[in-house]
Tab-separated table of C-alpha atoms in Angstrom:
chain	number	residue	atom	x	y	z
A	1	UNK	CA	-14.470	3.997	19.596
A	2	UNK	CA	-17.392	2.069	18.150
A	3	UNK	CA	-16.823	3.686	14.752
A	4	UNK	CA	-13.156	2.664	14.826
A	5	UNK	CA	-14.113	-0.917	15.687
A	6	UNK	CA	-16.375	-0.894	12.634
A	7	UNK	CA	-13.499	0.380	10.480
A	8	UNK	CA	-11.195	-2.395	11.729
A	9	UNK	CA	-13.865	-5.059	11.274
A	10	UNK	CA	-14.500	-3.882	7.717
A	11	UNK	CA	-10.862	-4.114	6.634
A	12	UNK	CA	-9.959	-6.741	4.085
A	13	UNK	CA	-6.263	-7.502	4.635
A	14	UNK	CA	-4.095	-9.191	2.004
A	15	UNK	CA	-0.455	-10.149	2.478
A	16	UNK	CA	1.730	-9.227	-0.497
A	17	UNK	CA	5.322	-10.082	0.427
A	18	UNK	CA	7.920	-10.045	3.192
A	19	UNK	CA	11.723	-9.885	3.071
A	20	UNK	CA	14.796	-9.594	5.231
A	21	UNK	CA	17.211	-7.379	3.322
A	22	UNK	CA	20.879	-6.524	3.799
A	23	UNK	CA	22.148	-3.237	2.354
A	24	UNK	CA	24.831	-3.562	-0.338
A	25	UNK	CA	25.603	0.140	-0.725
A	26	UNK	CA	24.179	3.360	0.745
A	27	UNK	CA	21.665	5.224	-1.402
A	28	UNK	CA	18.648	7.508	-1.374
A	29	UNK	CA	15.487	6.883	-3.386
A	30	UNK	CA	13.857	10.275	-3.832
A	31	UNK	CA	10.376	8.990	-4.662
A	32	UNK	CA	9.906	5.539	-3.117
A	33	UNK	CA	6.429	4.361	-4.102
A	34	UNK	CA	4.341	1.226	-3.867
A	35	UNK	CA	0.632	0.496	-4.205
A	36	UNK	CA	0.901	-1.736	-1.134
A	37	UNK	CA	1.474	-0.511	2.415
A	38	UNK	CA	4.994	-1.175	3.656
A	39	UNK	CA	6.142	-1.640	7.254
A	40	UNK	CA	9.931	-1.572	7.633
A	41	UNK	CA	11.645	-2.770	10.822
A	42	UNK	CA	15.247	-1.561	11.114
A	43	UNK	CA	17.530	-4.158	12.735
A	44	UNK	CA	20.945	-2.538	12.317
A	45	UNK	CA	22.213	0.485	10.407
A	46	UNK	CA	20.482	3.688	9.428
A	47	UNK	CA	17.294	4.612	7.579
A	48	UNK	CA	15.979	8.162	7.182
A	49	UNK	CA	12.830	9.379	5.486
A	50	UNK	CA	11.019	12.481	4.326
A	51	UNK	CA	12.392	15.805	3.150
A	52	UNK	CA	13.648	16.490	6.694
A	53	UNK	CA	15.397	13.094	6.760
A	54	UNK	CA	13.885	11.905	10.031
A	55	UNK	CA	15.994	9.057	11.381
A	56	UNK	CA	14.711	5.570	12.136
A	57	UNK	CA	16.592	4.126	15.106
A	58	UNK	CA	17.433	0.433	15.423
A	59	UNK	CA	14.345	-1.461	16.600
A	60	UNK	CA	11.982	1.215	15.310
A	61	UNK	CA	9.657	0.898	12.328
A	62	UNK	CA	8.870	3.069	9.333
A	63	UNK	CA	5.365	2.812	7.940
A	64	UNK	CA	4.858	3.965	4.343
A	65	UNK	CA	1.187	4.059	3.290
A	66	UNK	CA	0.377	2.644	-0.134
A	67	UNK	CA	0.096	5.225	-2.862
A	68	UNK	CA	2.297	7.737	-1.072
A	69	UNK	CA	5.637	8.779	-2.628
A	70	UNK	CA	8.327	9.164	0.041
A	71	UNK	CA	12.018	10.013	0.137
A	72	UNK	CA	13.940	7.201	1.864
A	73	UNK	CA	17.689	6.940	2.569
A	74	UNK	CA	19.540	3.755	3.499
A	75	UNK	CA	23.013	3.662	5.077
A	76	UNK	CA	25.213	6.067	7.009
A	77	UNK	CA	26.771	7.780	3.998
A	78	UNK	CA	24.610	9.829	1.662
A	79	UNK	CA	25.325	7.584	-1.310
A	80	UNK	CA	23.809	8.108	-4.722
A	81	UNK	CA	20.280	9.419	-5.245
A	82	UNK	CA	18.079	7.286	-7.478
A	83	UNK	CA	14.470	7.133	-8.604
A	84	UNK	CA	11.938	4.468	-7.686
A	85	UNK	CA	12.249	3.233	-11.267
A	86	UNK	CA	16.010	2.739	-10.738
A	87	UNK	CA	15.380	0.833	-7.513
A	88	UNK	CA	12.894	-1.539	-9.137
A	89	UNK	CA	15.169	-2.195	-12.107
A	90	UNK	CA	18.406	-2.652	-10.122
A	91	UNK	CA	17.417	-3.712	-6.624
A	92	UNK	CA	20.022	-6.481	-6.458
A	93	UNK	CA	22.707	-3.767	-6.653
A	94	UNK	CA	21.416	-2.181	-3.459
A	95	UNK	CA	20.085	-5.080	-1.375
A	96	UNK	CA	20.875	-8.706	-0.733
A	97	UNK	CA	17.919	-10.857	0.297
A	98	UNK	CA	18.687	-12.992	3.341
A	99	UNK	CA	17.033	-16.408	3.559
A	100	UNK	CA	18.873	-17.645	6.677
A	101	UNK	CA	16.556	-17.553	9.700
A	102	UNK	CA	19.519	-17.399	12.115
A	103	UNK	CA	20.775	-14.176	10.521
A	104	UNK	CA	17.520	-12.210	10.792
A	105	UNK	CA	18.283	-9.197	12.962
A	106	UNK	CA	22.010	-9.917	13.238
A	107	UNK	CA	23.403	-8.758	9.895
A	108	UNK	CA	24.846	-5.264	9.728
A	109	UNK	CA	22.824	-2.708	7.732
A	110	UNK	CA	19.738	-4.921	7.612
A	111	UNK	CA	15.994	-4.530	7.899
A	112	UNK	CA	12.832	-6.598	7.530
A	113	UNK	CA	9.730	-5.424	5.762
A	114	UNK	CA	6.190	-6.600	5.198
A	115	UNK	CA	4.003	-5.360	2.352
A	116	UNK	CA	0.212	-5.687	2.509
A	117	UNK	CA	-3.166	-4.311	1.472
A	118	UNK	CA	-5.823	-3.093	3.911
A	119	UNK	CA	-9.084	-2.098	2.246
A	120	UNK	CA	-12.383	-0.932	3.692
A	121	UNK	CA	-15.052	-3.284	2.310
A	122	UNK	CA	-12.312	-4.649	0.022
A	123	UNK	CA	-12.703	-1.428	-1.959
A	124	UNK	CA	-11.023	1.602	-0.367
A	125	UNK	CA	-7.300	1.552	0.442
A	126	UNK	CA	-7.654	2.494	4.107
A	127	UNK	CA	-4.252	4.016	4.814
A	128	UNK	CA	-4.117	5.756	1.429
A	129	UNK	CA	-7.553	7.242	2.111
A	130	UNK	CA	-6.153	8.907	5.237
A	131	UNK	CA	-3.826	10.873	2.930
A	132	UNK	CA	-1.055	10.852	5.525
A	133	UNK	CA	2.718	10.826	5.064
A	134	UNK	CA	5.080	8.057	6.061
A	135	UNK	CA	5.530	7.962	9.823
A	136	UNK	CA	7.693	6.444	12.539
A	137	UNK	CA	6.440	3.762	14.944
A	138	UNK	CA	8.390	3.568	18.201
A	139	UNK	CA	8.221	1.511	21.387
A	140	UNK	CA	6.094	-1.292	19.968
A	141	UNK	CA	7.863	-4.614	20.450
A	142	UNK	CA	4.671	-6.546	19.724
A	143	UNK	CA	4.458	-5.069	16.222
A	144	UNK	CA	8.171	-5.621	15.626
A	145	UNK	CA	7.805	-9.286	16.609
A	146	UNK	CA	4.891	-9.673	14.194
A	147	UNK	CA	7.058	-8.380	11.338
A	148	UNK	CA	9.744	-10.930	12.173
A	149	UNK	CA	7.167	-13.740	12.412
A	150	UNK	CA	5.791	-12.938	8.957
A	151	UNK	CA	9.293	-12.868	7.463
A	152	UNK	CA	10.213	-16.157	9.143
A	153	UNK	CA	7.045	-17.892	7.921
A	154	UNK	CA	7.585	-16.559	4.388
A	155	UNK	CA	11.025	-18.206	4.311
A	156	UNK	CA	9.770	-21.656	5.302
A	157	UNK	CA	7.573	-24.204	3.547
A	158	UNK	CA	5.766	-25.449	6.643
A	159	UNK	CA	2.195	-26.701	7.050
A	160	UNK	CA	-0.138	-23.819	7.846
A	161	UNK	CA	2.284	-21.242	6.452
A	162	UNK	CA	-0.326	-19.243	4.531
A	163	UNK	CA	-2.768	-19.347	7.450
A	164	UNK	CA	-0.233	-17.971	9.921
A	165	UNK	CA	0.973	-15.290	7.515
A	166	UNK	CA	-2.626	-14.156	7.068
A	167	UNK	CA	-3.211	-14.065	10.838
A	168	UNK	CA	0.031	-12.208	11.557
A	169	UNK	CA	-0.599	-9.687	8.757
A	170	UNK	CA	-4.094	-8.977	10.068
A	171	UNK	CA	-2.587	-8.472	13.531
A	172	UNK	CA	-0.082	-6.029	12.050
A	173	UNK	CA	-2.885	-3.917	10.586
A	174	UNK	CA	-4.777	-3.857	13.898
A	175	UNK	CA	-1.621	-2.867	15.805
A	176	UNK	CA	-0.905	-0.010	13.378
A	177	UNK	CA	-4.454	1.314	13.738
A	178	UNK	CA	-4.185	1.014	17.537
A	179	UNK	CA	-0.875	2.898	17.451
A	180	UNK	CA	-2.480	5.693	15.431
A	181	UNK	CA	-5.397	5.914	17.874
A	182	UNK	CA	-3.227	5.698	21.000
A	183	UNK	CA	-0.993	8.513	19.793
A	184	UNK	CA	-3.943	10.577	18.516
A	185	UNK	CA	-2.490	10.722	15.017
A	186	UNK	CA	-4.514	11.843	11.986
A	187	UNK	CA	-7.647	12.346	14.108
A	188	UNK	CA	-9.486	14.395	11.487
A	189	UNK	CA	-8.784	11.880	8.717
A	190	UNK	CA	-9.943	8.977	10.879
A	191	UNK	CA	-13.156	10.809	11.684
A	192	UNK	CA	-13.743	11.247	7.948
A	193	UNK	CA	-13.226	7.523	7.348
A	194	UNK	CA	-15.848	6.672	9.960
A	195	UNK	CA	-18.448	8.320	7.700
A	196	UNK	CA	-18.221	5.247	5.447
A	197	UNK	CA	-20.598	3.581	7.882
A	198	UNK	CA	-23.126	6.377	8.181
A	199	UNK	CA	-24.629	6.196	4.710
A	200	UNK	CA	-25.296	2.795	3.080
A	201	UNK	CA	-25.510	4.472	-0.338
A	202	UNK	CA	-21.773	5.074	-0.208
A	203	UNK	CA	-21.151	1.389	0.438
A	204	UNK	CA	-23.372	0.596	-2.556
A	205	UNK	CA	-21.196	2.883	-4.672
A	206	UNK	CA	-17.978	1.196	-3.484
A	207	UNK	CA	-19.360	-2.212	-4.334
A	208	UNK	CA	-20.723	-1.123	-7.720
A	209	UNK	CA	-17.414	0.446	-8.731
A	210	UNK	CA	-15.513	-2.669	-7.694
A	211	UNK	CA	-17.833	-4.999	-9.612
A	212	UNK	CA	-17.946	-2.816	-12.748
A	213	UNK	CA	-14.386	-1.480	-12.833
A	214	UNK	CA	-14.117	-1.921	-16.611
A	215	UNK	CA	-17.532	-0.491	-17.448
A	216	UNK	CA	-19.290	2.857	-17.568
A	217	UNK	CA	-18.680	4.624	-14.254
A	218	UNK	CA	-19.734	8.119	-15.230
A	219	UNK	CA	-21.376	10.386	-12.685
A	220	UNK	CA	-24.675	9.685	-14.443
A	221	UNK	CA	-24.351	5.967	-13.677
A	222	UNK	CA	-23.144	6.607	-10.122
A	223	UNK	CA	-26.070	8.920	-9.457
A	224	UNK	CA	-28.528	6.136	-10.289
A	225	UNK	CA	-26.704	3.707	-7.990
A	226	UNK	CA	-26.701	6.144	-5.053
A	227	UNK	CA	-30.157	7.486	-5.887
A	228	UNK	CA	-28.998	11.113	-5.907
A	229	UNK	CA	-28.973	13.651	-8.723
A	230	UNK	CA	-26.196	13.596	-11.323
A	231	UNK	CA	-25.272	17.179	-10.417
A	232	UNK	CA	-24.933	16.268	-6.731
A	233	UNK	CA	-23.270	12.837	-6.821
A	234	UNK	CA	-19.725	14.241	-7.126
A	235	UNK	CA	-20.206	16.581	-4.192
A	236	UNK	CA	-21.879	13.824	-2.182
A	237	UNK	CA	-19.023	11.365	-2.770
A	238	UNK	CA	-16.320	13.915	-1.973
A	239	UNK	CA	-18.124	15.130	1.151
A	240	UNK	CA	-18.022	11.617	2.638
A	241	UNK	CA	-14.649	10.409	1.363
A	242	UNK	CA	-12.590	13.538	0.754
A	243	UNK	CA	-11.901	12.536	-2.859
A	244	UNK	CA	-13.525	13.203	-6.214
A	245	UNK	CA	-15.365	10.066	-7.461
A	246	UNK	CA	-13.610	10.026	-10.828
A	247	UNK	CA	-10.196	10.308	-9.136
A	248	UNK	CA	-11.164	7.425	-6.862
A	249	UNK	CA	-12.320	5.362	-9.854
A	250	UNK	CA	-9.072	5.945	-11.730
A	251	UNK	CA	-7.043	4.856	-8.713
A	252	UNK	CA	-9.138	1.692	-8.370
A	253	UNK	CA	-8.674	0.956	-12.072
A	254	UNK	CA	-4.929	1.400	-11.806
A	255	UNK	CA	-4.738	-0.780	-8.692
A	256	UNK	CA	-6.600	-3.485	-10.584
A	257	UNK	CA	-4.222	-3.050	-13.518
A	258	UNK	CA	-1.220	-3.523	-11.211
A	259	UNK	CA	-2.770	-6.718	-9.843
A	260	UNK	CA	-3.328	-8.070	-13.366
A	261	UNK	CA	0.193	-7.116	-14.462
A	262	UNK	CA	1.640	-8.988	-11.490
A	263	UNK	CA	-0.535	-12.077	-11.609
A	264	UNK	CA	-1.439	-12.728	-15.270
A	265	UNK	CA	0.204	-12.904	-18.669
A	266	UNK	CA	-2.445	-10.752	-20.323
A	267	UNK	CA	-1.153	-8.090	-22.677
A	268	UNK	CA	-1.021	-4.484	-21.532
A	269	UNK	CA	-3.605	-3.710	-24.197
A	270	UNK	CA	-6.031	-6.318	-22.820
A	271	UNK	CA	-5.438	-5.208	-19.248
A	272	UNK	CA	-6.139	-1.595	-20.197
A	273	UNK	CA	-9.445	-2.624	-21.764
A	274	UNK	CA	-10.354	-4.809	-18.803
A	275	UNK	CA	-10.012	-1.907	-16.390
A	276	UNK	CA	-11.917	0.539	-18.551
A	277	UNK	CA	-9.449	2.123	-20.993
A	278	UNK	CA	-10.259	1.652	-24.677
A	279	UNK	CA	-7.186	3.653	-25.754
A	280	UNK	CA	-4.028	1.709	-24.844
A	281	UNK	CA	-1.738	4.714	-25.320
A	282	UNK	CA	-3.865	6.800	-22.947
A	283	UNK	CA	-3.903	3.982	-20.402
A	284	UNK	CA	-0.095	3.779	-20.539
A	285	UNK	CA	0.264	7.559	-20.120
A	286	UNK	CA	-2.053	7.622	-17.108
A	287	UNK	CA	-0.350	4.566	-15.609
A	288	UNK	CA	3.105	6.132	-15.814
A	289	UNK	CA	1.775	9.430	-14.476
A	290	UNK	CA	0.297	7.689	-11.442
A	291	UNK	CA	3.063	5.203	-10.620
A	292	UNK	CA	6.117	6.889	-12.103
A	293	UNK	CA	7.100	3.865	-14.216
A	294	UNK	CA	5.755	2.279	-17.413
A	295	UNK	CA	3.277	-0.580	-17.144
A	296	UNK	CA	5.811	-2.977	-18.677
A	297	UNK	CA	8.296	-2.297	-15.884
A	298	UNK	CA	5.613	-2.744	-13.267
A	299	UNK	CA	5.043	-6.214	-14.738
A	300	UNK	CA	8.692	-7.029	-14.013
A	301	UNK	CA	8.478	-5.553	-10.525
A	302	UNK	CA	7.792	-8.798	-8.688
A	303	UNK	CA	10.750	-10.632	-10.181
A	304	UNK	CA	12.959	-7.615	-9.516
A	305	UNK	CA	11.786	-7.369	-5.914
A	306	UNK	CA	12.179	-11.100	-5.300
A	307	UNK	CA	15.951	-10.940	-5.511
């Protein structure tokens, strides 16, 4: 348990957004994807997920780890099947965003969701690193209440709003980790994550990659940071994290690119260079391959989501 306490204490949590949404028409998105983690609380109606279309009952929650593509269906009827790209571009056709506090939980075919980051040492996407599928959370009224509190705070301009949202979001992350531990889910993956704390050289690598995301991050450079041989550094990194270092670096670069696309007006060319890609065309190809949509559409994502 001590290792898990260390994992929780190391997590840097960042709130991204929260919404209460009312379904406009039934549909299925075959490859729902987001870089942030999403916790969805179903108030009324029907949601199903995964290839086996597991049903989320009213009052239950669906957790979709960041970086994990998932099939999600909304509504009783099958409806049309769309891509994640279609959902981002036309979300107002499928959902209405409710801003009335009195209607939260009462509207038919409605759900609330909170999107957030949770990173070990502000570097590793914790839930993505578990490499687990979307899963159902049942019988947890405390977590459901936290989702509603975050949504309610997000809809009001009250003193202390940001502080409370931060506190509630951090509580959400702790409750999800506790749920995983209580139900003995993903035990092997959690044990792997605890190795982050058993070798300080790995932490040095995380920090170096984060601080030099646009620079030379070849295995030769990483080997000097970790003080291991160039031939061994890839094996060493994968042994402790379960992922190839260059794959990890590309994901970190793309996450940084998404952040810059959402929060700055820098050109796609400049963003590509800033995260380590000299060839803009190659950056765009890799971006679309990873996220399923062009970088330009990702830039419009926030305005499309904030319907």
